[in-house]
Coordinates of C-alpha atoms in Angstrom, one line a residue:
X26 CA 91.2 119.0 127.1
X27 CA 93.0 121.0 124.5
X28 CA 93.7 119.4 121.1
X29 CA 95.9 120.7 118.3
X30 CA 95.1 119.1 114.9
X31 CA 97.2 119.4 111.8
X32 CA 95.7 118.5 108.4
X33 CA 97.4 119.7 105.2
X34 CA 95.1 118.6 102.4
X35 CA 91.5 118.4 101.3
X36 CA 91.1 114.8 102.4
X37 CA 92.6 115.6 105.8
X38 CA 90.1 118.5 106.2
X39 CA 87.2 116.0 105.6
X40 CA 88.6 113.4 108.1
X41 CA 89.6 116.2 110.5
X42 CA 86.1 117.6 110.5
X43 CA 84.5 114.3 111.4
X44 CA 87.1 113.6 114.1
X45 CA 86.4 117.1 115.6
X46 CA 82.7 116.3 115.7
X47 CA 83.5 113.1 117.6
X48 CA 85.9 114.8 119.9
X49 CA 83.3 117.4 120.9
X50 CA 80.9 114.5 121.7
X51 CA 83.5 112.8 123.8
X52 CA 84.6 116.0 125.5
X53 CA 82.1 118.8 125.7
X54 CA 84.8 121.2 127.1
X55 CA 87.2 120.4 124.2
X56 CA 89.3 123.3 122.9
X57 CA 90.5 122.7 119.4
X58 CA 93.0 124.7 117.4
X59 CA 93.9 123.4 113.9
X60 CA 95.5 123.6 110.5
X61 CA 92.9 122.5 108.0
X62 CA 90.1 123.8 105.8
X63 CA 86.5 124.9 105.4
X64 CA 85.0 121.6 106.7
X65 CA 86.9 121.7 109.9
X66 CA 86.2 125.4 110.3
X67 CA 82.4 124.7 110.1
X68 CA 82.7 122.3 113.0
X69 CA 84.2 124.9 115.4
X70 CA 87.5 125.5 117.0
X71 CA 90.1 128.0 115.7
X72 CA 91.6 127.8 112.2
X73 CA 95.3 128.7 112.2
X74 CA 96.2 128.2 108.6
X75 CA 94.2 126.9 105.6
X76 CA 95.5 123.8 103.7
X77 CA 95.4 125.7 100.4
X78 CA 98.5 127.6 101.7
X79 CA 100.3 124.3 102.4
X80 CA 99.7 122.0 99.4
X81 CA 102.7 121.5 97.1
X82 CA 102.6 118.6 94.8
X83 CA 105.6 116.5 93.9
X84 CA 109.3 116.6 94.5
X85 CA 110.1 119.5 92.2
X86 CA 107.3 121.7 93.7
X87 CA 108.4 121.0 97.2
X88 CA 112.0 122.1 96.5
X89 CA 110.8 125.3 94.8
X90 CA 108.7 126.2 97.9
X91 CA 111.1 125.0 100.6
X92 CA 111.4 128.4 102.1
X93 CA 107.7 128.7 102.6
X94 CA 107.4 125.2 104.0
X95 CA 110.2 125.9 106.6
X96 CA 108.5 129.1 107.7
X97 CA 105.2 127.3 108.1
X98 CA 106.9 124.6 110.3
X99 CA 108.5 127.3 112.5
X100 CA 105.2 129.2 112.8
X101 CA 103.4 126.0 113.7
X102 CA 105.8 125.2 116.5
X103 CA 105.4 128.6 118.0
X104 CA 101.6 128.4 117.8
X105 CA 101.6 125.0 119.5
X106 CA 103.8 126.3 122.3
X107 CA 101.5 129.2 122.9
X108 CA 98.4 127.0 122.9
X109 CA 100.0 124.3 125.2
X110 CA 97.7 121.4 124.0
X111 CA 97.1 118.2 125.9
X112 CA 97.6 116.3 122.6
X113 CA 98.6 116.9 119.0
X114 CA 96.7 115.0 116.4
X115 CA 98.4 114.5 113.1
X116 CA 96.3 113.7 110.0
X117 CA 98.4 112.2 107.2
X118 CA 100.6 115.0 105.6
X119 CA 103.8 113.3 106.7
X120 CA 106.5 115.6 105.3
X121 CA 105.2 118.4 107.6
X122 CA 103.7 116.4 110.4
X123 CA 106.7 114.2 111.1
X124 CA 108.9 117.2 111.6
X125 CA 106.4 118.6 114.1
X126 CA 106.1 115.2 115.8
X127 CA 109.9 115.0 116.4
X128 CA 109.8 118.4 118.0
X129 CA 106.7 117.7 120.0
X130 CA 108.1 114.5 121.4
X131 CA 111.2 116.4 122.8
X132 CA 108.8 118.9 124.3
X133 CA 106.8 116.1 126.0
X134 CA 103.6 116.8 124.2
X135 CA 101.6 113.5 123.5
X136 CA 101.5 112.7 119.8
X137 CA 98.6 110.9 118.1
X138 CA 98.7 110.1 114.4
X139 CA 95.3 109.5 112.7
X140 CA 95.6 108.2 109.2
X141 CA 99.1 106.8 108.8
X142 CA 101.8 108.2 106.5
X143 CA 101.9 105.8 103.5
X144 CA 105.3 104.4 104.5
X145 CA 104.2 101.1 103.0
X146 CA 104.4 102.8 99.6
X147 CA 107.7 104.7 100.0
X148 CA 110.0 106.0 102.6
X149 CA 109.6 102.9 104.7
X150 CA 112.6 104.0 106.8
X151 CA 110.3 106.6 108.4
X152 CA 109.3 103.7 110.7
X153 CA 112.2 104.7 112.8
X154 CA 111.0 108.2 113.3
X155 CA 107.4 107.0 113.9
X156 CA 108.5 104.5 116.6
X157 CA 110.5 107.3 118.2
X158 CA 108.1 110.3 117.9
X159 CA 104.5 108.9 117.7
X160 CA 102.9 107.8 120.9
X161 CA 99.7 106.4 119.3
X162 CA 98.9 105.5 115.7
X163 CA 95.3 104.9 114.4
X164 CA 95.3 103.3 110.9
X165 CA 92.4 103.2 108.5
X166 CA 93.4 100.6 105.9
X167 CA 93.2 96.9 106.8
X168 CA 96.7 95.9 105.5
X169 CA 98.3 98.7 107.6
X170 CA 97.9 96.8 110.9
X171 CA 99.8 93.8 109.5
X172 CA 102.5 96.1 108.1
X173 CA 103.1 98.0 111.3
X174 CA 102.7 95.2 113.8
X175 CA 103.7 92.1 111.8
X176 CA 106.6 93.6 109.9
X177 CA 107.9 96.4 112.2
X178 CA 106.6 95.4 115.7
X179 CA 104.9 98.8 116.3
X180 CA 101.5 98.5 117.9
X181 CA 98.7 100.4 116.1
X182 CA 94.9 100.5 116.3
X183 CA 92.8 99.7 113.1
X184 CA 89.8 101.9 113.4
X185 CA 88.1 101.3 110.0
X186 CA 87.9 103.8 107.2
X187 CA 86.2 107.2 108.0
X188 CA 85.0 107.6 104.4
X189 CA 82.4 104.9 105.0
X190 CA 80.7 107.1 107.6
X191 CA 81.2 110.3 105.6
X192 CA 79.6 108.8 102.5
X193 CA 76.8 107.1 104.4
X194 CA 76.0 110.3 106.3
X195 CA 75.8 112.3 103.1
X196 CA 73.6 109.7 101.3
X197 CA 71.2 109.5 104.1
X198 CA 70.5 113.2 104.0
X199 CA 70.9 113.9 100.3
X200 CA 67.9 115.3 98.5
X201 CA 66.9 115.0 94.8
X202 CA 67.6 118.6 93.8
X203 CA 71.2 118.2 92.5
X204 CA 70.3 118.5 88.8
X205 CA 67.9 121.3 89.4
X206 CA 70.3 123.3 91.6
X207 CA 73.1 123.0 89.0
X208 CA 70.8 123.4 85.9
X209 CA 71.6 120.0 84.5
X210 CA 69.5 118.0 82.1
X211 CA 68.2 114.5 82.3
X212 CA 71.1 112.7 80.6
X213 CA 73.4 110.4 82.6
X214 CA 76.1 112.4 84.4
X215 CA 79.8 111.7 84.1
X216 CA 81.8 113.1 87.0
X217 CA 85.2 114.6 86.3
X218 CA 87.4 114.7 89.4
X219 CA 90.7 116.3 88.5
X220 CA 92.1 116.8 92.0
X221 CA 92.5 119.8 94.3
X222 CA 95.9 121.2 93.4
X223 CA 96.4 123.6 90.4
X224 CA 99.3 121.5 89.1
X225 CA 97.3 118.2 88.8
X226 CA 94.1 119.9 87.6
X227 CA 95.9 121.6 84.8
X228 CA 97.6 118.4 83.7
X229 CA 94.6 116.0 84.0
X230 CA 91.5 117.9 83.3
X231 CA 92.4 118.7 79.7
X232 CA 93.0 114.9 79.2
X233 CA 89.7 114.0 80.8
X234 CA 87.9 116.4 78.5
X235 CA 89.1 114.7 75.3
X236 CA 86.4 112.1 75.7
X237 CA 83.6 114.6 75.7
X238 CA 83.0 115.0 71.9
X239 CA 82.7 111.2 71.6
X240 CA 79.9 110.7 74.1
X241 CA 77.1 113.2 73.5
X242 CA 74.6 110.9 75.3
X243 CA 76.2 111.9 78.6
X244 CA 76.6 115.2 80.5
X245 CA 80.1 115.8 81.8
X246 CA 80.4 117.7 85.1
X247 CA 83.7 119.0 86.6
X248 CA 84.0 118.8 90.3
X249 CA 85.5 122.1 91.4
X250 CA 87.8 121.9 94.4
X251 CA 87.0 124.2 97.4
X252 CA 90.6 125.4 97.3
X253 CA 90.3 126.8 93.8
X254 CA 88.4 129.8 92.5
X255 CA 85.9 129.5 89.6
X256 CA 88.1 131.7 87.4
X257 CA 90.8 129.0 87.4
X258 CA 88.4 126.5 85.8
X259 CA 86.9 128.9 83.2
X260 CA 89.5 128.0 80.5
X261 CA 88.2 124.4 80.6
X262 CA 84.6 125.2 80.1
X263 CA 84.5 125.8 76.4
X264 CA 82.3 122.8 75.4
X265 CA 78.5 123.3 75.9
X266 CA 78.4 119.6 77.1
X267 CA 80.6 120.3 80.1
X268 CA 79.2 121.8 83.3
X269 CA 80.8 122.8 86.5
X270 CA 79.9 122.4 90.2
X271 CA 82.0 123.9 93.0
X272 CA 82.5 122.3 96.4
X273 CA 79.8 119.7 95.8
X274 CA 81.7 116.5 94.9
X275 CA 79.6 114.2 97.0
X276 CA 76.5 115.6 95.5
X277 CA 78.0 114.9 92.0
X278 CA 79.1 111.4 92.9
X279 CA 75.7 110.6 94.4
X280 CA 74.1 111.1 90.9
X281 CA 76.9 110.1 88.7
X282 CA 76.8 107.2 86.2
X283 CA 80.5 106.9 85.8
X284 CA 83.7 109.0 86.5
X285 CA 87.2 109.9 85.5
X286 CA 89.2 110.4 88.7
X287 CA 92.6 111.6 89.7
X288 CA 94.5 109.1 91.9
X289 CA 94.1 109.7 95.6
X290 CA 91.3 109.7 98.2
X291 CA 88.8 110.5 95.5
X292 CA 89.2 107.0 94.0
X293 CA 87.9 105.4 97.2
X294 CA 85.1 108.0 97.6
X295 CA 84.0 107.2 94.1
X296 CA 84.0 103.5 94.9
X297 CA 82.0 104.0 98.1
X298 CA 79.3 105.9 96.0
X299 CA 79.4 102.9 93.7
X300 CA 80.3 104.8 90.6
X301 CA 82.4 102.9 88.0
X302 CA 85.7 104.8 87.3
X303 CA 88.9 105.2 85.4
X304 CA 91.8 106.4 87.4
X305 CA 94.3 108.9 85.9
X306 CA 97.7 110.2 87.0
X307 CA 100.1 112.5 85.4
X308 CA 102.8 114.4 87.3
X309 CA 105.7 116.7 86.6
X310 CA 108.1 114.5 84.5
X311 CA 111.0 115.0 87.0
X312 CA 108.8 114.2 90.0
X313 CA 107.4 111.1 88.2
X314 CA 110.8 109.8 87.3
X315 CA 112.0 110.1 90.9
X316 CA 108.8 108.6 92.3
X317 CA 109.0 105.6 89.9
X318 CA 112.4 104.7 91.3
X319 CA 111.4 104.8 95.0
X320 CA 107.8 103.7 95.0
X321 CA 107.3 99.9 94.7
X322 CA 103.5 99.7 94.8
X323 CA 101.8 97.7 92.1
X324 CA 98.9 100.2 92.0
X325 CA 98.3 103.9 92.6
X326 CA 94.6 103.9 93.4
X327 CA 93.3 103.0 96.9
X328 CA 90.7 100.8 95.3
X329 CA 93.3 98.5 93.7
X330 CA 95.7 98.7 96.6
X331 CA 93.1 97.5 99.1
X332 CA 91.9 94.8 96.8
X333 CA 95.4 93.8 95.8
X334 CA 94.3 93.4 92.2
X335 CA 93.1 95.6 89.4
X336 CA 89.5 96.4 89.9
X337 CA 89.6 99.8 88.2
X338 CA 91.8 100.8 85.2
X339 CA 94.8 103.0 86.0
X340 CA 96.2 105.2 83.3
X341 CA 99.6 106.6 84.4
X342 CA 101.9 109.2 82.8
X343 CA 102.4 108.3 79.1
X344 CA 99.3 106.0 79.2
X345 CA 97.2 108.9 80.4
X346 CA 96.4 110.0 76.8
X347 CA 93.2 110.6 74.9
X348 CA 93.2 107.2 73.1
X349 CA 93.7 105.2 76.3
X350 CA 91.1 107.2 78.2
X351 CA 88.6 106.7 75.5
X352 CA 89.1 103.0 75.4
X353 CA 88.9 102.6 79.2
X354 CA 86.0 104.9 79.6
X355 CA 84.0 103.1 76.9
X356 CA 84.2 99.9 78.9
X357 CA 82.9 101.3 82.2
X358 CA 79.8 102.8 80.6
X359 CA 78.9 99.4 79.1
X360 CA 76.7 97.1 81.2
X361 CA 79.1 94.2 81.5
X362 CA 82.0 96.4 82.6
X363 CA 79.8 98.3 85.0
X364 CA 78.5 95.2 86.7
X365 CA 82.0 93.7 87.2
X366 CA 83.2 96.9 88.9
X367 CA 80.2 97.2 91.1
X368 CA 80.5 93.6 92.3
X369 CA 84.1 94.3 93.3
X370 CA 83.1 97.4 95.1
X371 CA 80.9 95.4 97.4
X372 CA 83.9 93.2 98.3
X373 CA 86.0 96.3 98.9
X374 CA 83.5 97.8 101.3
X375 CA 83.6 94.6 103.4
X376 CA 87.3 94.8 103.6
X377 CA 87.3 98.3 105.0
X378 CA 85.6 97.3 108.3
X379 CA 82.5 98.7 110.0
X380 CA 81.2 102.1 110.7
X381 CA 82.2 104.6 113.3
X382 CA 85.9 105.2 112.6
X383 CA 85.9 108.8 113.8
X384 CA 84.0 108.0 117.0
X385 CA 86.3 105.1 117.8
X386 CA 89.4 107.2 117.2
X387 CA 88.1 110.0 119.4
X388 CA 87.4 107.6 122.2
X389 CA 90.9 106.1 121.9
X390 CA 92.5 109.5 121.9
X391 CA 90.7 110.4 125.1
X392 CA 91.5 107.1 126.7
X393 CA 95.2 107.5 125.9
X394 CA 95.5 111.0 127.4

């Protein structure tokens, strides 16, 4: 069978790579062509376009780059037609993928959506397009099944969360050389995860670094995104107590004592590694004001959304300042604060379901072809 996969972000690259491994196990003759990143490229298949050329953050940035986005959509359609796949598999990235899904449906190409657009957060009216253009939906968050089937009468398959497998696979094979490889000392490590896009890194990393002078007993380590060059991070490496690792976030989380994390998939990854965290978010002011008026969620982190209560502190926009970060960080490095978060992480993991999300999704995709 021929599969065309579209992932437009770093998290999609991770989930896409694990899905590709599972598809190759299910179908030894599989031909896969994809939009994604380095992780997917390592598995095999043919990379059409890297996600670093696709990621635009926020409303203002999307408007500014609209011409590039429209050219990418046109290019993608032409490439799909030339490849003539048996199925298109969309991984999140809804602004782009839903346009392709509408076109593919008219062309009669089966459409499979793995990792639902977060329409439960905003743009709920997208359910009309999903019902029209998506043949099969595979969801990874427990509350999404109730949302789609109970509220909107659209059948979906809850497959569990693929990060459970990704983290467990890493931990089972991880060695003890992380500190040695990155020339770190024996102090407890604090992971700084400022995101993968230049806009969010620029806004958030400088805020994260404000706590460094107050906690000399820790070693702070920036997790460099694979989509960014080292030169971009150099301006942030002025303190001798701040180190940098590139493309080794899981290695960092595996040894971290605590973390400051940008909202997104990384909040859940940090929880699965059982690292206490503070979640930060700061966007373009225009983008934030627009988002605040149309997003009705109580929380921005996946950890709190899944638990439906505040398990980890979220510091958003004006609250994302040096004073608030210091106060929240101080709590998670103290024993009582750590223990409370870790106990809640155990409950979170139970809610996420069992192992094997990628394998189950691959089986269902093949069954539905």
